[in-house]
Tab-separated table of C-alpha atoms in Angstrom:
chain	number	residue	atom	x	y	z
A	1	UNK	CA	1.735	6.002	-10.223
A	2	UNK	CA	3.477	9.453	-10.611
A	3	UNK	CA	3.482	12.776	-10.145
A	4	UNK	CA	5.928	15.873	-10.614
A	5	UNK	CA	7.091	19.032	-8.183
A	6	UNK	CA	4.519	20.542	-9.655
A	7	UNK	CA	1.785	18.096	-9.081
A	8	UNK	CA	0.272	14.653	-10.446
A	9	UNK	CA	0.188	13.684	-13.691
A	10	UNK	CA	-3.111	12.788	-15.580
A	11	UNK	CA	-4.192	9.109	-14.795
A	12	UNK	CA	-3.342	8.735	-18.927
A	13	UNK	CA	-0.175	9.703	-18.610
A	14	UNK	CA	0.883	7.217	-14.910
A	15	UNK	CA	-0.695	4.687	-16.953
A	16	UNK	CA	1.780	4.717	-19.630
A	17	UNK	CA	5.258	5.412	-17.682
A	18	UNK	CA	7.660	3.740	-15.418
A	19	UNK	CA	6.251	3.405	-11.863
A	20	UNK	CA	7.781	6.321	-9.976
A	21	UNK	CA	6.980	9.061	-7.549
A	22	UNK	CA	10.184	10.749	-7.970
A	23	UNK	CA	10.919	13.673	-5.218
A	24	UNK	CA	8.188	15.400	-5.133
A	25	UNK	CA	6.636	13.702	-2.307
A	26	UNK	CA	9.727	13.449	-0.174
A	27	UNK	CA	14.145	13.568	-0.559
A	28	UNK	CA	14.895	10.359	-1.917
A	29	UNK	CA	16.167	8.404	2.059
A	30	UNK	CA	18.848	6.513	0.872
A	31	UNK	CA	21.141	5.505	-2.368
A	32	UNK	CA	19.426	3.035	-4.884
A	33	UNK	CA	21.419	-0.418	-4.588
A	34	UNK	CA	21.270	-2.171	-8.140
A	35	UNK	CA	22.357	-5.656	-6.951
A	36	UNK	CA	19.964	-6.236	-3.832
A	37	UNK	CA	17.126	-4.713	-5.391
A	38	UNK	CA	16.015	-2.406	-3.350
A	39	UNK	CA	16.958	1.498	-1.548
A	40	UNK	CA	17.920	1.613	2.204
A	41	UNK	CA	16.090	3.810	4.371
A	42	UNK	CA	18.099	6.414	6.050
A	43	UNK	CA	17.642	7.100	8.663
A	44	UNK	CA	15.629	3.584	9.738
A	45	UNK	CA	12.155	3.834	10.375
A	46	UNK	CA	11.001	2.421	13.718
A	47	UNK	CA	8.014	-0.711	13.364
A	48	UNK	CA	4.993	-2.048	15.286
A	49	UNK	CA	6.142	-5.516	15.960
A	50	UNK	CA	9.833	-5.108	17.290
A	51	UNK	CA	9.696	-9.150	17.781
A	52	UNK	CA	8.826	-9.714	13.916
A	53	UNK	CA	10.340	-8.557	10.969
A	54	UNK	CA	7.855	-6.242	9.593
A	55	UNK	CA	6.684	-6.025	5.697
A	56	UNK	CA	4.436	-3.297	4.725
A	57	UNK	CA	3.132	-2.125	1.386
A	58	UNK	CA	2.067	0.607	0.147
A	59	UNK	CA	-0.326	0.893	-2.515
A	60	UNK	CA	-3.355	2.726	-4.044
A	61	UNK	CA	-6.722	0.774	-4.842
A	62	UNK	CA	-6.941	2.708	-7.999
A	63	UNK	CA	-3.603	2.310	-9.185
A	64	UNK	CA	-2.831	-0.271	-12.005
A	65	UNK	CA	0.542	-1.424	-11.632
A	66	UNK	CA	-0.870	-2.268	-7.646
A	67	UNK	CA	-3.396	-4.515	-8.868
A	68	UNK	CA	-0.955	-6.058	-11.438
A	69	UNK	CA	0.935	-6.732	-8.301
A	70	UNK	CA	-2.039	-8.377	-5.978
A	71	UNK	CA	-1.497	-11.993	-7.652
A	72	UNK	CA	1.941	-11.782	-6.246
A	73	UNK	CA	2.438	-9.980	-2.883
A	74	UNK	CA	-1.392	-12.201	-1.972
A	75	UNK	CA	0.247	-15.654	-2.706
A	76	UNK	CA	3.285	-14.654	-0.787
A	77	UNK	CA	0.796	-13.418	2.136
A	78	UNK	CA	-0.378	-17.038	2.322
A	79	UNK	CA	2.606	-18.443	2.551
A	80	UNK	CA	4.827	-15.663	4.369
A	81	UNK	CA	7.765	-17.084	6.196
A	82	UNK	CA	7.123	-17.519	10.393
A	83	UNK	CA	7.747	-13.914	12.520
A	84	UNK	CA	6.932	-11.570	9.968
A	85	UNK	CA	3.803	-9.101	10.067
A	86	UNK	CA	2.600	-8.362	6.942
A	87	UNK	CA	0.683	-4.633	6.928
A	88	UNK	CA	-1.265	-2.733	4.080
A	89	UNK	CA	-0.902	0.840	3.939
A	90	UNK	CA	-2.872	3.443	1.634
A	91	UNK	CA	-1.737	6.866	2.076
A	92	UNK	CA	-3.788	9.362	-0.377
A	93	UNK	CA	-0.421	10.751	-1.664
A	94	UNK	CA	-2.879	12.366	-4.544
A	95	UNK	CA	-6.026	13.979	-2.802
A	96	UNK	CA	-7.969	12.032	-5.829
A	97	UNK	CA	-6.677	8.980	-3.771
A	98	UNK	CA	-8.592	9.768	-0.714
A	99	UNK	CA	-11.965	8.072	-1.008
A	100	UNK	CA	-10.072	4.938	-1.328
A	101	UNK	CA	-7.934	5.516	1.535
A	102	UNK	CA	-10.739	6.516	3.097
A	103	UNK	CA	-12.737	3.092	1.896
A	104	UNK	CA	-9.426	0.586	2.643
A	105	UNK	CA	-9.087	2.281	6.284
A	106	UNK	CA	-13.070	1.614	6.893
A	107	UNK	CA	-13.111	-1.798	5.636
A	108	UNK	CA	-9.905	-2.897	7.932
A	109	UNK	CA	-11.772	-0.842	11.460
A	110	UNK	CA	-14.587	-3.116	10.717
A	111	UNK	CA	-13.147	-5.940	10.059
A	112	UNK	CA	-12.980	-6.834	6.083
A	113	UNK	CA	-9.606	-5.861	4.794
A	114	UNK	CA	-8.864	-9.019	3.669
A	115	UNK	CA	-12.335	-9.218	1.240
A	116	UNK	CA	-12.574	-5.501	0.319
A	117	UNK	CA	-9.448	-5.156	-1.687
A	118	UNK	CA	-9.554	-7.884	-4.069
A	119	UNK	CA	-13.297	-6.761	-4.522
A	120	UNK	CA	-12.600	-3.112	-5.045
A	121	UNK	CA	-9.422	-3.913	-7.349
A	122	UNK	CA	-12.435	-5.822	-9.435
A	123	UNK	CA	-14.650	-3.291	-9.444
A	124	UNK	CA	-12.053	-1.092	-10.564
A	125	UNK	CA	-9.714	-2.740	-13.246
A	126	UNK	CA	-11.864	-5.502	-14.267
A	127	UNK	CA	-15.305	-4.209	-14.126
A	128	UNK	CA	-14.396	-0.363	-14.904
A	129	UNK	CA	-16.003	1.520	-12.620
A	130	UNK	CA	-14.081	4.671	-11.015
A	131	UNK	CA	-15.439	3.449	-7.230
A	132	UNK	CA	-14.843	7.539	-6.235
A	133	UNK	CA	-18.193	8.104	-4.538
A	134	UNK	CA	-18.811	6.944	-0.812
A	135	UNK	CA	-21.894	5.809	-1.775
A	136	UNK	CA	-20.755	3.295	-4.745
A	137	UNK	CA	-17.807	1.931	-2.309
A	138	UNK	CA	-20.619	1.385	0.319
A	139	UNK	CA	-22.962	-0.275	-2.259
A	140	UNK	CA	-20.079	-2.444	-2.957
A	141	UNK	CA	-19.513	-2.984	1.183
A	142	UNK	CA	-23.009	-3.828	1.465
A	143	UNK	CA	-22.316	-6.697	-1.365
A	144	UNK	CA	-19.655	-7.889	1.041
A	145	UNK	CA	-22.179	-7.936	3.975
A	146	UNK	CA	-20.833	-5.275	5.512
A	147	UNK	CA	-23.929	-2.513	6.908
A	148	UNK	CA	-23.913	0.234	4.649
A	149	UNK	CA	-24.728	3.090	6.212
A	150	UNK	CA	-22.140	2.048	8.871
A	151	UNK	CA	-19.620	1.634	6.633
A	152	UNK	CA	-20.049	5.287	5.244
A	153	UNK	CA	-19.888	6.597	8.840
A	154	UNK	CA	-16.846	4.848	9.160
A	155	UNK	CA	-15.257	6.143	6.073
A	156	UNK	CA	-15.379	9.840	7.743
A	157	UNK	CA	-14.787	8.833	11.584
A	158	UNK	CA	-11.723	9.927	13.385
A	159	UNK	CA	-10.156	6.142	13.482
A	160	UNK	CA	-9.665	6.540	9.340
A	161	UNK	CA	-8.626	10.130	9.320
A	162	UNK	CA	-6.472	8.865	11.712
A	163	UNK	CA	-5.158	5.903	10.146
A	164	UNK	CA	-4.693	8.050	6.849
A	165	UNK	CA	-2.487	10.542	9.057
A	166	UNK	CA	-0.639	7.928	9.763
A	167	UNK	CA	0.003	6.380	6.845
A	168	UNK	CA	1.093	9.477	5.149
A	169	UNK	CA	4.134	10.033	7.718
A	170	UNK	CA	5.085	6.767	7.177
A	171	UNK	CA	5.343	7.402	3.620
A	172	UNK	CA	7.416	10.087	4.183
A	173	UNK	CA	9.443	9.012	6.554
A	174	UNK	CA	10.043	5.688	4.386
A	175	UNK	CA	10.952	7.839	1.246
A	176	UNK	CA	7.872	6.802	-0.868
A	177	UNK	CA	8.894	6.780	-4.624
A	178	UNK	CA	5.623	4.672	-5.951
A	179	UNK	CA	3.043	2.482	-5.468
A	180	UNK	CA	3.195	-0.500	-5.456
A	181	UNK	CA	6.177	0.111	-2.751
A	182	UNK	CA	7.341	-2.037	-0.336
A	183	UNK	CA	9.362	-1.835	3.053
A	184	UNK	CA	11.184	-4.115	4.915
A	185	UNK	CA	11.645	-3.848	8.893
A	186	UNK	CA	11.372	0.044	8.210
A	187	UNK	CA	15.106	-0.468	6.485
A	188	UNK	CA	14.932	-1.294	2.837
A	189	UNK	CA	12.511	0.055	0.211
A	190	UNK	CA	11.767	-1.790	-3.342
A	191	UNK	CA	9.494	-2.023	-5.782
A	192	UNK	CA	9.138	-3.057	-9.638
A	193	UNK	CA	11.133	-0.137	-10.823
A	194	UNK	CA	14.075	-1.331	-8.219
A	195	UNK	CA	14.048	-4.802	-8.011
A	196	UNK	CA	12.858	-5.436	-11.878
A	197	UNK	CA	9.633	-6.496	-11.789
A	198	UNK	CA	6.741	-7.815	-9.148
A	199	UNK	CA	8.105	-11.282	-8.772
A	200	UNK	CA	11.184	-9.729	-8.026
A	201	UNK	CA	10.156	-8.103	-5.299
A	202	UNK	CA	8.674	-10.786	-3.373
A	203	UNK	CA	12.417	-12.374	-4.245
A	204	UNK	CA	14.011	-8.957	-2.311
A	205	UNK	CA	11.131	-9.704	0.184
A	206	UNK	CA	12.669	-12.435	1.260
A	207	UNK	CA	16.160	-11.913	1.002
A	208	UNK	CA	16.084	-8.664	3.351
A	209	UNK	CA	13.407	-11.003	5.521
A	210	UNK	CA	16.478	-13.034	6.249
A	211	UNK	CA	18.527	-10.636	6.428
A	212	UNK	CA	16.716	-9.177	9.599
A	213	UNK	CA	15.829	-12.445	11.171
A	214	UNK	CA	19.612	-13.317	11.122
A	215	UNK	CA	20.367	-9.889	12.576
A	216	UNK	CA	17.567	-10.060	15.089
A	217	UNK	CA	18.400	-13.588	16.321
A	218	UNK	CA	15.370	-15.403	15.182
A	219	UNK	CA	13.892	-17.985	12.806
């Protein structure tokens, strides 16, 4: 997904060019490194599980090239190597983003993370439905068995705005150039554009995985 200085593009237009941000959202943290695939992060960003080496993307439920990614970062999920968290993060780096930030954040506070996303990247890019109204992303909860109208209290609590607060200083602070983006043990940044294509970033995944378990001492 893209935008300019000057703002996003039209979802036509980030449908039909390379995935990047570029600078608008942030200074690029860090020089692009050809060979390894990904961008370091300068200066380091500081994680949530200092015993693990921690892997968090960032994507938008909307966003194609993300769900073109899901096959790929979800069978790697299943099989992730031992002391690594794996994290989801949806920052609405477009405010057109937000009701699915808002939706992702809601379904993980209650509990459904894990069923949510591949059933609002469905609804989405399979089933092509835009999903932008609280009330067809609750519908859509309630299909999951989730209570409706306490999903769409959720969706504007404090714990969300909270968790989308969050998630956009991360961004920043990681140097987001696109979605999908991924970064490892708040140090190195890829993505398609970087590391030449989705399967080669779970190949960088696991490359600067090692990388950090060798540094950090453990297996």
């Amino acid at each position: 997904m893209h935008f300019t200085r000057r703002g996003f593009l039209s979802a036509t237009l980030q449908t039909t060019i390379a995935t990047t941000l570029g600078a608008g959202l942030v200074g690029v943290a860090g020089n692009a490194m050809a060979a390894g695939g990904y961008e370091l992060i300068n200066p380091p960003q500081n994680t949530s599980t200092p015993d693990k080496v921690e892997v968090i993307e960032y994507f938008w439920l909307g966003c194609p090239h993300c769900y073109a990614f899901e096959p790929s970062i979800s069978a790697w999920e299943q099989n992730m190597p031992e002391n690594v968290a794996f994290i989801r993060e949806a920052p609405p780096l477009n405010p057109s983003w937000e009701q699915h930030s808002r939706a992702f954040y809601a379904a993980q506070l209650l509990g459904h993370e894990h069923e949510f996303v591949p059933a609002m990247f469905k609804a989405i890019h399979e089933n092509r439905q835009r999903m932008r109204k609280p009330e067809d992303i609750a519908d859509l909860a309630a299909a999951l068995g989730m209570d409706k109208d306490k999903f769409l209290k959720t969706m504007d609590s404090f714990g969300v705005q909270t968790k989308m607060n969050r998630s956009m200083q991360l961004a920043k602070g990681a140097g987001l150039t696109g979605v999908p983006s991924v970064v490892i043990n708040g140090k190195y940044r890829t993505g398609a554009g970087l590391a030449g294509g989705n399967e080669a970033i779970i190949t960088v995944i696991n490359e600067t995985i090692a990388m950090e378990k060798k540094a950090m001492g453990i297996e």
